Coordinates of C-alpha atoms in Angstrom, one line a residue:
M258 CA -20.3 31.7 19.3
K259 CA -23.6 30.2 19.3
K260 CA -23.3 30.5 23.8
S261 CA -27.2 28.7 23.2
L262 CA -26.0 26.1 21.8
L263 CA -22.9 25.2 23.9
V264 CA -25.1 24.7 26.8
L265 CA -27.4 23.0 25.4
L266 CA -25.3 20.5 24.4
A267 CA -23.6 20.4 28.2
L268 CA -27.1 19.7 29.6
G269 CA -27.6 17.2 26.7
L270 CA -23.7 15.6 26.1
G271 CA -22.8 15.2 30.0
L272 CA -24.4 11.6 29.1
S273 CA -22.6 11.0 25.7
A274 CA -19.9 9.3 25.1
C275 CA -16.6 8.0 22.6
T276 CA -16.8 8.3 19.5
P277 CA -16.5 6.0 16.7
A278 CA -13.1 5.1 14.7
A279 CA -12.7 7.1 11.6
S280 CA -13.0 4.9 8.4
S281 CA -11.2 5.1 5.3
A282 CA -14.7 5.4 2.9
A283 CA -15.2 8.7 3.3
A284 CA -18.5 10.8 3.0
S285 CA -19.3 14.2 0.9
E286 CA -22.8 16.0 0.5
P287 CA -25.5 14.0 -1.2
V288 CA -25.2 13.2 -4.3
T289 CA -28.6 12.8 -6.1
V290 CA -28.6 8.8 -7.2
E291 CA -31.1 6.9 -8.5
A292 CA -32.9 3.5 -6.6
T293 CA -31.7 0.8 -8.5
G294 CA -32.6 -3.2 -9.2
E295 CA -36.0 -3.5 -10.2
S296 CA -38.8 -2.9 -7.5
A297 CA -40.7 -4.8 -4.6
P298 CA -43.0 -7.5 -5.9
A299 CA -46.6 -5.8 -5.6
E300 CA -47.8 -7.4 -3.0
E301 CA -45.4 -5.9 -0.3
S302 CA -46.0 -2.7 0.8
A303 CA -43.5 -0.8 2.0
A304 CA -43.5 -0.1 5.6
F305 CA -41.8 3.1 5.8
P306 CA -40.1 5.8 3.4
V307 CA -36.3 4.6 2.3
G308 CA -34.0 7.4 0.9
H309 CA -30.2 6.8 -0.1
L310 CA -28.0 5.0 2.3
R311 CA -24.6 5.4 3.2
M312 CA -22.4 5.1 6.2
I313 CA -22.0 7.5 9.2
Q314 CA -18.4 8.9 8.7
Y315 CA -16.5 10.7 11.3
Y316 CA -16.2 13.3 9.0
E317 CA -19.4 13.9 8.0
S318 CA -19.6 17.2 5.7
T319 CA -22.5 18.8 4.4
A320 CA -22.3 20.8 1.2
D321 CA -20.2 24.4 4.0
E322 CA -19.3 22.1 6.5
I323 CA -17.4 19.1 8.0
F324 CA -18.5 18.1 11.4
N325 CA -17.1 16.0 13.7
A326 CA -17.1 14.0 17.5
V327 CA -13.4 13.8 18.5
H328 CA -12.6 12.7 23.1
F329 CA -9.6 12.4 24.6
W330 CA -7.8 12.2 28.3
N331 CA -7.4 15.3 30.4
D332 CA -4.7 15.8 32.6
A333 CA -6.7 14.5 35.7
G334 CA -7.6 11.7 33.8
E335 CA -11.1 12.9 33.2
L336 CA -12.6 11.8 29.7
Q337 CA -12.8 14.8 27.7
L338 CA -15.5 15.2 24.0
Q339 CA -15.3 18.2 21.8
L340 CA -17.7 18.7 18.8
L341 CA -15.7 19.9 15.8
E342 CA -17.3 22.0 13.0
I343 CA -14.9 23.3 9.9
N344 CA -16.1 25.8 7.1
L345 CA -15.1 24.6 4.0
T346 CA -14.8 27.8 2.9
N347 CA -12.0 29.5 4.5
G348 CA -10.7 25.7 6.3
Q349 CA -12.1 27.7 9.8
R350 CA -12.0 25.1 12.7
T351 CA -14.9 26.2 15.3
S352 CA -15.6 24.5 19.2
L353 CA -18.8 24.0 19.2
Y354 CA -19.0 22.2 22.0
F355 CA -16.1 20.8 25.0
G356 CA -16.1 19.1 28.1
A357 CA -17.1 15.5 29.9
C358 CA -17.3 12.4 28.2
P359 CA -17.9 9.5 31.0
G360 CA -17.0 7.1 28.2
Q361 CA -20.1 4.8 28.2
S362 CA -20.6 4.3 24.6
G363 CA -19.9 6.0 20.8
V364 CA -21.1 9.1 20.5
Q365 CA -22.4 9.4 16.7
V366 CA -22.4 12.9 14.4
L367 CA -24.8 12.6 11.8
P368 CA -26.7 15.8 10.0
W369 CA -29.8 16.9 9.6
Q370 CA -32.2 19.7 8.1
G371 CA -30.1 21.8 9.5
Q372 CA -29.7 20.1 12.9
L373 CA -27.1 17.8 14.1
C374 CA -28.0 14.0 15.1
L375 CA -26.1 12.9 18.0
F376 CA -26.4 9.7 18.7
A377 CA -25.2 9.5 22.9
G378 CA -26.7 6.0 24.2
D379 CA -29.9 5.6 24.3
T380 CA -30.8 9.2 23.3
L381 CA -30.8 11.2 20.0
Y382 CA -30.1 15.0 21.0
K383 CA -31.5 17.0 17.8
V384 CA -29.2 20.3 18.1
P385 CA -29.7 23.1 16.1
Q386 CA -27.1 24.2 13.9
E387 CA -28.1 27.8 14.3
G388 CA -27.9 27.9 17.9
G389 CA -31.2 27.1 19.9
T390 CA -33.3 24.7 22.2
A391 CA -32.0 21.3 22.0
Q392 CA -34.2 18.3 21.4
A393 CA -33.6 15.1 23.6
I394 CA -35.4 12.4 22.5
P395 CA -34.8 9.6 24.8
L396 CA -35.0 5.8 22.5
G397 CA -35.9 3.5 25.4
S398 CA -32.7 1.2 24.3
E399 CA -29.0 1.8 22.7
Q400 CA -28.3 2.9 19.1
S401 CA -25.1 3.0 17.8
P402 CA -26.0 3.4 14.3
E403 CA -24.0 2.9 11.1
Y404 CA -25.9 4.4 8.7
A405 CA -28.8 6.8 6.9
D406 CA -30.4 8.2 4.7
E407 CA -32.7 11.7 4.4
Y408 CA -35.2 9.8 6.6
A409 CA -33.1 7.5 9.0
A410 CA -30.6 6.0 10.9
Y411 CA -30.1 2.2 10.4
D412 CA -28.0 0.2 13.7
F413 CA -27.0 -3.6 12.7
E414 CA -25.9 -6.1 15.2
Y415 CA -24.0 -9.0 14.1
D416 CA -24.5 -12.0 16.4
M417 CA -21.0 -14.4 15.6
N418 CA -23.5 -17.4 17.8
A419 CA -26.5 -16.6 15.8
G420 CA -24.0 -16.2 12.9
G421 CA -26.5 -13.8 11.7
N422 CA -27.2 -9.7 11.7
S423 CA -30.7 -7.8 13.4
G424 CA -31.4 -4.9 12.7
T425 CA -33.3 -1.3 13.7
R426 CA -34.2 2.2 11.7
I427 CA -34.3 5.1 13.8
D428 CA -36.6 7.9 12.8
L429 CA -34.6 11.1 12.7
E430 CA -37.9 13.2 13.3
T431 CA -40.1 11.0 16.0
G432 CA -37.5 8.9 17.6
Q433 CA -39.7 5.9 16.6
I434 CA -37.4 2.9 16.3
T435 CA -38.8 0.9 14.1
D436 CA -37.1 -3.6 14.2
L437 CA -35.7 -4.4 10.6
E438 CA -36.8 -7.7 9.0
L439 CA -33.6 -9.8 8.4
P440 CA -32.9 -13.4 6.5
G441 CA -30.4 -14.9 8.4
Q442 CA -26.6 -15.9 8.4
I443 CA -26.3 -11.9 6.8
G444 CA -22.2 -11.4 7.3
E445 CA -22.1 -8.2 5.4
I446 CA -23.5 -4.8 4.6
Y447 CA -23.2 -2.6 2.1
P448 CA -24.8 0.7 1.6
T449 CA -24.8 1.2 -1.9
G450 CA -26.1 5.0 -2.3
S451 CA -29.7 3.9 -3.8
S452 CA -32.9 2.4 -1.5
R453 CA -31.6 -0.7 -1.1
F454 CA -28.3 -2.4 0.8
M455 CA -26.0 -5.1 -0.4
V456 CA -26.2 -8.0 2.2
A457 CA -23.6 -11.1 2.2
R458 CA -24.9 -14.0 3.7
A459 CA -24.2 -17.7 4.2
I460 CA -26.4 -20.4 1.5
T461 CA -25.8 -23.7 3.9
E462 CA -27.6 -26.9 4.3
A463 CA -28.3 -26.7 7.2
P464 CA -28.7 -23.8 9.8
L465 CA -25.4 -22.7 11.2
P466 CA -25.0 -23.5 14.5
S467 CA -22.7 -21.4 17.1
S468 CA -19.0 -21.1 16.4
E469 CA -18.6 -22.5 19.6
D470 CA -19.6 -25.4 17.7
W471 CA -16.5 -24.8 15.1
D472 CA -16.6 -28.3 13.0
M473 CA -19.9 -28.3 12.1
Y474 CA -19.4 -24.4 11.9
D475 CA -16.5 -25.2 9.5
A476 CA -18.0 -27.6 7.7
L477 CA -21.1 -26.2 7.2
L478 CA -19.9 -23.2 5.4
Q479 CA -17.2 -25.8 3.3
S480 CA -20.2 -26.9 1.2
G481 CA -22.0 -23.3 1.2
E482 CA -21.8 -20.3 -0.4
R483 CA -21.8 -16.7 -0.2
E484 CA -24.1 -15.4 -1.9
F485 CA -24.5 -11.7 -2.5
D486 CA -28.2 -9.5 -2.7
W487 CA -29.8 -6.7 -2.8
Y488 CA -31.7 -6.4 0.9
D489 CA -35.1 -3.8 1.2
P490 CA -35.0 -2.3 4.0
A491 CA -39.2 -1.4 3.9
T492 CA -39.8 -4.3 3.0
G493 CA -37.8 -7.2 4.0
A494 CA -37.3 -8.5 0.2
L495 CA -33.9 -10.1 -1.3
E496 CA -32.5 -10.1 -5.0
K497 CA -30.0 -12.3 -6.1
V498 CA -26.8 -10.5 -7.7
M499 CA -24.8 -13.3 -7.2
A500 CA -23.0 -16.8 -5.3
E501 CA -20.0 -18.4 -5.3
P502 CA -18.8 -21.1 -2.8
Y503 CA -18.6 -19.8 0.7
Y504 CA -14.3 -19.9 1.1
G505 CA -14.0 -18.9 -3.0
V506 CA -13.6 -20.9 -6.3
E507 CA -11.1 -23.6 -7.1
Q508 CA -8.4 -22.6 -9.7
P509 CA -6.2 -24.7 -11.7
D510 CA -3.4 -23.9 -9.0
G511 CA -5.6 -25.7 -6.9
V512 CA -5.8 -22.0 -4.4
R513 CA -9.0 -20.9 -4.6
R514 CA -10.5 -16.8 -5.8
R515 CA -12.4 -14.9 -3.8
H516 CA -14.4 -11.6 -4.3
D517 CA -15.2 -8.9 -1.7
F518 CA -18.3 -6.1 -2.5
L519 CA -16.8 -2.1 -2.4
G520 CA -19.5 -0.6 -4.1
M521 CA -21.6 1.0 -6.6
A522 CA -21.0 3.4 -9.2
G523 CA -23.5 5.0 -11.5
D524 CA -25.5 1.5 -12.9
R525 CA -22.6 -0.7 -12.3
L526 CA -21.4 -3.0 -8.9
Y527 CA -17.6 -3.2 -7.9
F528 CA -15.9 -5.9 -6.8
S529 CA -12.8 -7.0 -6.0
W530 CA -11.2 -10.6 -6.2
Y531 CA -8.1 -12.4 -4.5
K532 CA -6.8 -15.5 -4.4
E533 CA -6.4 -17.1 -1.1
D534 CA -3.2 -17.4 -1.3
G535 CA -2.6 -13.9 -1.6
S536 CA -0.6 -14.0 -5.1
A537 CA -3.2 -12.3 -7.7
G538 CA -6.2 -9.8 -7.0
G539 CA -7.8 -7.7 -9.3
V540 CA -11.7 -5.7 -9.9
E541 CA -14.4 -6.4 -11.7
S542 CA -18.1 -5.0 -11.8
C543 CA -21.3 -6.5 -12.8
A544 CA -24.4 -4.8 -13.8
L545 CA -27.2 -4.6 -11.1
D546 CA -29.1 -7.6 -11.4
G547 CA -25.7 -9.5 -11.7
S548 CA -25.1 -10.2 -15.3
D549 CA -22.5 -8.3 -17.5
W550 CA -19.5 -9.4 -15.6
Q551 CA -16.2 -7.7 -17.1
P552 CA -12.7 -7.1 -15.9
M553 CA -11.3 -3.5 -14.9
Q554 CA -8.3 -3.0 -17.6
G555 CA -5.2 -1.7 -16.9
R556 CA -3.3 -1.5 -13.3
L557 CA -6.8 -2.6 -11.8
E558 CA -6.5 -5.5 -13.3
K559 CA -3.8 -7.0 -11.5
E560 CA -4.1 -5.1 -8.4
R561 CA -6.6 -4.4 -5.7
P562 CA -7.5 -1.2 -3.6
A563 CA -6.5 -1.3 -0.5
W564 CA -8.8 1.6 0.6
V565 CA -12.9 3.2 -1.5
F566 CA -13.5 7.0 -0.7
N567 CA -17.1 7.4 -1.4
Q568 CA -19.8 10.3 -2.2
G569 CA -23.3 10.2 -0.4
G570 CA -22.9 6.8 0.0
T571 CA -21.7 5.5 -4.1
L572 CA -18.5 5.0 -4.8
R573 CA -15.5 7.2 -6.4
W574 CA -12.0 6.6 -5.4
L575 CA -10.5 2.8 -5.5
M576 CA -7.2 3.7 -3.8
G577 CA -3.7 1.1 -3.5
G578 CA -0.3 0.6 -3.8
E579 CA 1.9 2.3 -1.5
P580 CA 3.3 5.1 -0.2
G581 CA 6.0 6.8 -3.2
D582 CA 3.8 4.1 -5.4
L583 CA 0.2 5.3 -4.4
W584 CA -2.7 5.1 -7.2
I585 CA -5.8 6.3 -7.2
Y586 CA -8.7 5.2 -9.7
D587 CA -11.9 7.8 -9.6
L588 CA -14.7 6.0 -11.4
S589 CA -16.6 8.8 -12.1
D590 CA -13.9 10.0 -15.1
G591 CA -12.6 6.3 -15.4
Q592 CA -9.2 8.0 -15.1
M593 CA -5.6 6.2 -13.5
Y594 CA -4.0 8.4 -11.3
E595 CA -0.5 7.8 -9.9
L596 CA 0.6 9.8 -6.9
P597 CA 4.0 9.3 -5.6
H598 CA 4.5 12.1 -4.2
I599 CA 1.6 11.2 -1.4
T600 CA 2.6 10.1 2.1
V601 CA 0.4 9.1 5.5
S602 CA 2.5 12.4 6.7
N603 CA 2.1 14.9 4.0
G604 CA -1.4 15.0 2.1
W605 CA -3.0 11.8 2.5
P606 CA -6.7 11.7 1.8
E607 CA -9.2 11.9 5.0
A608 CA -12.2 12.2 3.4
L609 CA -13.7 13.6 0.2
V610 CA -15.7 16.3 1.1
G611 CA -18.3 18.9 0.2
Q612 CA -17.2 22.0 -2.7
N613 CA -15.8 19.4 -4.3
Q614 CA -12.7 19.1 -1.6
V615 CA -10.3 16.6 -0.1
M616 CA -9.6 17.0 3.4
V617 CA -5.7 15.3 3.7
S618 CA -4.0 15.0 6.8
Q619 CA -0.4 17.1 7.7
G620 CA 1.8 15.9 9.7
R621 CA 1.5 12.3 11.2
E622 CA 3.3 9.8 13.9
T623 CA 2.3 6.7 15.1
G624 CA -1.1 7.3 14.6
M625 CA -0.8 11.2 15.9
V626 CA -2.2 13.6 13.2
Y627 CA -0.8 17.4 13.5
G628 CA -2.9 18.7 10.9
Y629 CA -5.8 18.7 8.0
A630 CA -6.2 20.4 5.1
L631 CA -8.7 21.1 2.3
I632 CA -7.8 20.7 -1.3
S633 CA -10.0 21.1 -4.3
L634 CA -10.3 17.4 -5.9
P635 CA -9.6 18.2 -9.4
D636 CA -5.9 19.9 -8.4
Y637 CA -5.4 17.1 -6.3
L638 CA -5.7 14.6 -8.8
A639 CA -3.7 17.2 -10.9
G640 CA -0.6 16.1 -8.4
S641 CA -0.8 19.5 -6.6
T642 CA 0.3 20.0 -2.8
D643 CA -0.8 24.1 -2.3
W644 CA -4.3 23.3 0.1
T645 CA -5.4 25.0 2.7
P646 CA -4.1 24.2 6.4
I647 CA -7.3 23.6 8.5
V648 CA -7.3 26.4 11.4
D649 CA -8.8 27.5 14.7
A650 CA -10.9 30.4 14.2
P651 CA -10.3 33.2 15.7
A652 CA -12.0 33.6 19.6

């Protein structure tokens, strides 16, 4: 099957390497989301188009397939790479490539316009999903993008000594790399499914020194703020959403209360909050401009999620609890679902994928998963365990 694709991958991936770690924030087929917030000022012209920004997932899903790359050591001590495709209609898994993996850097797999974009070291490989001639585009430098939209992938690198990020945009059509204009002291970058990222950055009286000068570094943060801003990668423009003391707001009991960004769903931004001593936590939401703060009701008023799941970059599930007391809050219908029968080794949700399905794991021991399965999303939330095992396609 797809002999030409196998040959071309064997040629192209000889210089590739290991895959990125799996993320608990899972992707699905693209979901249409309107761009959020106010547009950039007229005098700031966009350098390039921006679509719906999302994280590149370990399990990348289109409407009909799931793709991922795995690596492992064979008996001879050689690092091997395998590229897999799972058909979402019948649950059958096909190996698109199996061969040597020298282990230089991560390999990201990104479906794009009927092709698989593979970022391997300093090269972007574009391989037709149905076979044909693969295109290898030299990038000039090693790129390991974490985010993507309909036009490009985005690679950010945090420098602890500089106290901030640098960023590049890799055009998926041409491979052209554009340096992004980023403000200083950004600590976290979050995709939202819109045309802008959310960023968290430190606002201090003086620029942060190297973290090696910890006393001065910490003193500036102690008196500084942590600000959440909309960030437009095409113009570099920022729009403030909210700010609080960097280490949180001190409460009457002397314990600080702090926020973390969870994601965007509809016209709301969601933040978890927690006390630094672990005594309390919960979830709040606000409007896209940082106004109209509201606490979530029910269990989420006093409990924050341990995991989040996204569709197309927008927030879909908040999940918390523990095996035997697992809960999922679905933002699409505003309902809380109790799933006490789900355990780490029995039906644990791995990803929201195409055809409105959930990919779950079956059998897990000390980090090893023995099998995966598919089930419709409504059935899963209703408590069904009638999932379809993912199996290898007949030879």
